[in-house]
Each structure stands twice: as structure tokens, then as C-alpha cells.
XYZ file of C-alpha atoms in Angstrom:
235
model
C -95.190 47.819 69.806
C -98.074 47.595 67.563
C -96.204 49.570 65.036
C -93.298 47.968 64.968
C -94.843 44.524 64.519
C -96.734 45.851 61.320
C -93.660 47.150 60.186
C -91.311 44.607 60.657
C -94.587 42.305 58.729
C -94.840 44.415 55.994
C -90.923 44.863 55.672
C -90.455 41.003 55.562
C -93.353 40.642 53.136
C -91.613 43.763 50.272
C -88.028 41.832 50.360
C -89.710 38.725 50.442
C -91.699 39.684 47.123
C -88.786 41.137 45.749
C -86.172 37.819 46.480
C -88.752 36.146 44.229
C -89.314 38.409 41.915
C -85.251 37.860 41.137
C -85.635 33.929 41.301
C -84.294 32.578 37.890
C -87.446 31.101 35.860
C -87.635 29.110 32.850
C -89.843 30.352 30.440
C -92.292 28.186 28.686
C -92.099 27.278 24.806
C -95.580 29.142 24.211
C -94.355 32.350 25.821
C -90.780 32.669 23.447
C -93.287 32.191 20.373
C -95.748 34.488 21.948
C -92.520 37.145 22.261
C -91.254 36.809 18.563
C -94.710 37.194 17.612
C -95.863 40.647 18.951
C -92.145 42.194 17.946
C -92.555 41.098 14.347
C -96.103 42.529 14.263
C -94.903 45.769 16.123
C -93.445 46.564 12.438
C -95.496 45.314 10.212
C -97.266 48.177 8.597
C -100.491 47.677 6.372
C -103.529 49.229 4.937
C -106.311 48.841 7.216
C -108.000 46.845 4.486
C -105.169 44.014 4.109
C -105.336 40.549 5.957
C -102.218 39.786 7.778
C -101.346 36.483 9.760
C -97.935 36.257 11.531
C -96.963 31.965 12.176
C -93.825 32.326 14.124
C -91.900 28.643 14.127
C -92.831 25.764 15.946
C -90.318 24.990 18.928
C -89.933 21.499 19.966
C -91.743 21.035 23.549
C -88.566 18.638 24.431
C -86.335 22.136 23.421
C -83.540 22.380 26.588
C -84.180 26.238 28.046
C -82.090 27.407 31.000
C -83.474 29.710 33.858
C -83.335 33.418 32.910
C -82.095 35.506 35.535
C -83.405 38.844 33.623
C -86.513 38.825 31.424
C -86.450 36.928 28.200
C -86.232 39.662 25.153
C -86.965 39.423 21.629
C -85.738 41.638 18.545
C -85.430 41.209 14.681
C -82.056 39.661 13.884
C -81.657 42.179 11.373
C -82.932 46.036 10.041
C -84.157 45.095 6.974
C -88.041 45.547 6.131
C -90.487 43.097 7.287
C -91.046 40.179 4.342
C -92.501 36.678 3.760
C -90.096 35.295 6.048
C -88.211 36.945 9.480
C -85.596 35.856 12.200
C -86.055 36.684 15.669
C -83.202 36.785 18.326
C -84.807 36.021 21.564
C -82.152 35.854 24.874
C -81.373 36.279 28.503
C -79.534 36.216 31.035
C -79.004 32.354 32.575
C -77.533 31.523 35.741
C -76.702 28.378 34.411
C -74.726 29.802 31.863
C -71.315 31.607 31.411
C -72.544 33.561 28.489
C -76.751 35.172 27.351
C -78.784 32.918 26.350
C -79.897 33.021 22.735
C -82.352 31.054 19.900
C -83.231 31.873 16.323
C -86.421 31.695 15.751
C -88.027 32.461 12.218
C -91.286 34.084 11.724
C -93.388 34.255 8.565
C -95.716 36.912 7.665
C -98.943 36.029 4.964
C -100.184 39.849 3.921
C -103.101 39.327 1.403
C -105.273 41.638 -0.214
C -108.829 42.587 -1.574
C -108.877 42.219 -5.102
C -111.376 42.290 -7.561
C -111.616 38.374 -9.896
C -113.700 37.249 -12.112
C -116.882 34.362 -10.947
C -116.221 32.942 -14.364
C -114.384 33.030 -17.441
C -115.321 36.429 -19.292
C -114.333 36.723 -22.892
C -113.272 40.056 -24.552
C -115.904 42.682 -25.159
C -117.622 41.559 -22.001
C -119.162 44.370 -20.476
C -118.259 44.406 -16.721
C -120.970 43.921 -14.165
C -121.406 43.064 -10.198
C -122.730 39.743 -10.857
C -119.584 39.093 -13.080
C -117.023 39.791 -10.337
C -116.586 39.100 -6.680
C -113.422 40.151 -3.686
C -111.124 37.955 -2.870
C -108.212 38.455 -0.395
C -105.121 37.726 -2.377
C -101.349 37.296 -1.565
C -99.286 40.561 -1.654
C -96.824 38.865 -3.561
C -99.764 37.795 -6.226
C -100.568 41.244 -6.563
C -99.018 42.825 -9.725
C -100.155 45.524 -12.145
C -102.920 47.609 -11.552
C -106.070 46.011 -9.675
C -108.707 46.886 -8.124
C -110.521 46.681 -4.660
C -113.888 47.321 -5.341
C -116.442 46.220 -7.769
C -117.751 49.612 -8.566
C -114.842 50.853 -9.627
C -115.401 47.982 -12.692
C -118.898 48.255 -12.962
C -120.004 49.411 -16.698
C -116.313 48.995 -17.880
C -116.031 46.657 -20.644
C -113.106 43.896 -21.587
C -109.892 43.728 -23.420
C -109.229 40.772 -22.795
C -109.888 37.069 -21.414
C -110.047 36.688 -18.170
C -110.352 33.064 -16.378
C -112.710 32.295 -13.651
C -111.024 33.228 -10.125
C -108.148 35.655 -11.722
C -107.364 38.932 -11.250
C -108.913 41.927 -13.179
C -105.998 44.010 -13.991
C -106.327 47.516 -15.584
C -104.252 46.308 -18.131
C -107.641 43.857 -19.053
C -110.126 46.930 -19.192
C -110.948 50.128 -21.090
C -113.577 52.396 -19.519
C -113.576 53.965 -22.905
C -113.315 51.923 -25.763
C -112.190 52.910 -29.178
C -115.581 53.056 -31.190
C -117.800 53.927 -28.120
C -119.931 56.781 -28.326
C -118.805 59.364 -25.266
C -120.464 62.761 -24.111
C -117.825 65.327 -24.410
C -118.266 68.202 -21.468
C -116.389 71.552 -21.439
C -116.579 73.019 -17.892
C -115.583 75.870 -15.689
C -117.089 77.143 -13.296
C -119.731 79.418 -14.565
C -121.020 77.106 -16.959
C -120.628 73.688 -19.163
C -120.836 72.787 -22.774
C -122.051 69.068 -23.631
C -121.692 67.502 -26.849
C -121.417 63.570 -28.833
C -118.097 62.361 -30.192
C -116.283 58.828 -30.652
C -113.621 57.852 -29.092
C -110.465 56.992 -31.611
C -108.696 54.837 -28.911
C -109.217 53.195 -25.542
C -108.471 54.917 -22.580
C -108.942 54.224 -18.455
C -110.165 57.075 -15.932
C -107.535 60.031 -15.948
C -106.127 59.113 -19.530
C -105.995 60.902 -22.321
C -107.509 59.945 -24.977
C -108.294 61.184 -29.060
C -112.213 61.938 -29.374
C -113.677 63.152 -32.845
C -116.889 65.446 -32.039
C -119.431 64.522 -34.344
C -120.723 68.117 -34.726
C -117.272 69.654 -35.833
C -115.939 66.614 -37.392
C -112.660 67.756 -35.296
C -110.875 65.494 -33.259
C -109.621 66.214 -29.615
C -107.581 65.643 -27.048
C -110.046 64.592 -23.800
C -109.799 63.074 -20.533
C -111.540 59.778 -19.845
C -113.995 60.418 -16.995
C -116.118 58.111 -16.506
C -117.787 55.135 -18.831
C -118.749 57.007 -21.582
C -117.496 60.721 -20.843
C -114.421 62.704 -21.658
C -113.441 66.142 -21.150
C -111.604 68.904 -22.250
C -110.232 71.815 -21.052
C -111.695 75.003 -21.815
């Protein structure tokens, strides 16, 4: 009898959880912003290194939302690549309704970056140092041309051109050889290496090819830009 009792309890108690459980509910404004949110985020993809801050729209608290019968759902209105701004489709099932449920919401997505700028306005011929420059975190769609995201990779190079206080160094701005400079020229392979002086006859970034004139030979070569002041050529 026992047995029975605890059954017929615990019976009672399951469909009792489960009528509930199927009770239509009306969710809150927080939640459907909360929803169109995390699905936006689920596909934005980054660099570990970039800021990104997803605002989806403010709903009006006085907003008229039925009960959902089923649980609310939220998915991209369209398949296009996540930009500056999104629409979300969020919807259920209503009892109080003949037809789903369904709001637009739209969702904007800030993605900013670490870029090297300048502390100050540096005029041409500047030669690039730490105290010169500073990261910021700038907008993705501010980001154009080649930059850079860390100060070493500057450090030693020397100005182009002007740059104002707070802007961008771009690649464009720099030469990490400059026509005139003095430059070690190194031969290598891999049983030995040949050094030697030259000048370099144009300016040139790391990888590029530049034309060096070795003061020894009085030749000029063809040499790959290195480092500041180095270049070298293939054996």
C-alpha cells in the first residue's frame, strides 16, 4: 500500500511538472534581446586580438508580446556575412494567435582593432621610436592599407611622410630602408655568410626588393630588405 501511495505521489508530481512545463509564458523584453544577442555573436568570427561589442536594439518595455506556447527562437533574417548592422527574426508559437509570432529586431556589431598611431604629429624623416607611438583599438571599417599592431614592428623605421597626432601609421608612411641609408649586405647559405657595406638606391619595407650599390664593387644589386639597415641577396 506503501508502494502504491509513493507511486501514485510521484506520478501526480511528473505530469504535474510536465502540464506546466507546456503552460504558455510570455517572455520578458530582456530575454528576446538577450536571444538576438548570443545568435549574432555565434557568427561573428574575429582575431583573438580584436574588440567586439554586439548592442542589439532597444525594445519598448510597453512592446505587446503574446504567450508562446513553444520556446521563443531567434535566427539571422538573412545568410549574408555578419556587418555593422544585422536583423534578427525572433518567433513562436502563441496561443493567442492564429499564425507564429514574429519581431525584427536589428543588431549592430562595433569590431575595432589594435593599431599602431602616432602620440604627436611626426614630420617626415622622423625616425620611429616607442615613445613616438602608442595602440589604439580602432574601427574595422577605419582600418585601410597596411598597419600595424605592434610598436616593434616600427621601432628604428624612419618616415615618409607626415603623420598627425592620434592617426594611423600606415606602411604606405614608412621605409625600413631608405634611399641613401647605409645597409649591411649579407650573402648566406647554410655553410657560411658573406657581409659587406652598400647604399640603398631606393626605399624599400621588410620582404621588398630593393636596388643596393656595394661600395666595394661599385656594382649595384638586387637585395631584399631585412631588417632596418640590412638587405640580402641570394647566393
Amino acid at each position: 500500500m506503501k508502494l502504491n501511495l509513493a507511486y501514485i505521489f510521484l506520478y501526480t508530481l511528473l505530469w504535474t511538472n510536465i502540464a506546466l512545463a507546456q503552460q504558455p509564458v510570455t517572455p520578458d523584453v530582456s530575454a528576446i534581446e538577450s536571444l538576438a544577442k548570443d545568435v549574432v555573436a555565434k557568427k561573428v568570427s574575429t582575431p583573438a586580438s580584436a574588440r567586439v561589442n554586439i548592442t542589439p536594439q532597444a525594445l519598448d518595455s510597453r512592446l505587446a508580446i503574446p504567450r508562446c506556447s513553444s520556446p521563443i527562437t531567434a535566427e539571422l533574417a538573412s545568410d549574408r556575412e555578419i556587418s555593422r548592422n544585422n536583423t534578427v527574426r525572433i518567433s513562436c508559437d502563441s496561443p493567442d494567435l492564429s499564425y507564429p509570432w514574429q519581431i525584427y529586431l536589428s543588431v549592430r556589431v562595433d569590431i575595432s582593432y589594435p593599431v599602431v598611431v602616432a602620440k604627436e604629429t611626426l614630420a617626415p624623416g622622423t625616425v620611429l621610436s616607442a615613445a613616438l607611438m602608442e595602440l589604439r583599438y580602432v574601427d574595422q571599417y577605419s582600418v585601410n592599407g597596411e598597419q600595424f599592431s605592434n610598436v616593434q614592428q616600427l621601432t628604428g623605421t624612419r618616415l615618409k611622410r607626415r603623420v598627425a597626432k592620434d592617426y594611423p601609421i600606415f606602411g604606405s608612411n614608412i621605409c625600413v630602408v631608405c634611399k641613401g641609408d647605409t645597409v649591411s649586405i649579407i650573402a648566406r647559405t647554410e655553410q657560411f655568410q658573406i657581409k659587406t657595406v652598400g647604399v640603398a638606391e631606393e626605399d624599400g619595407n621588410l620582404g621588398g626588393q630593393i636596388r643596393v650599390k656595394n661600395i666595394r664593387s661599385n656594382k649595384t644589386i638586387d637585395a631584399i630588405v631585412t631588417r632596418v639597415g640590412e638587405v640580402q641577396v641570394k647566393m
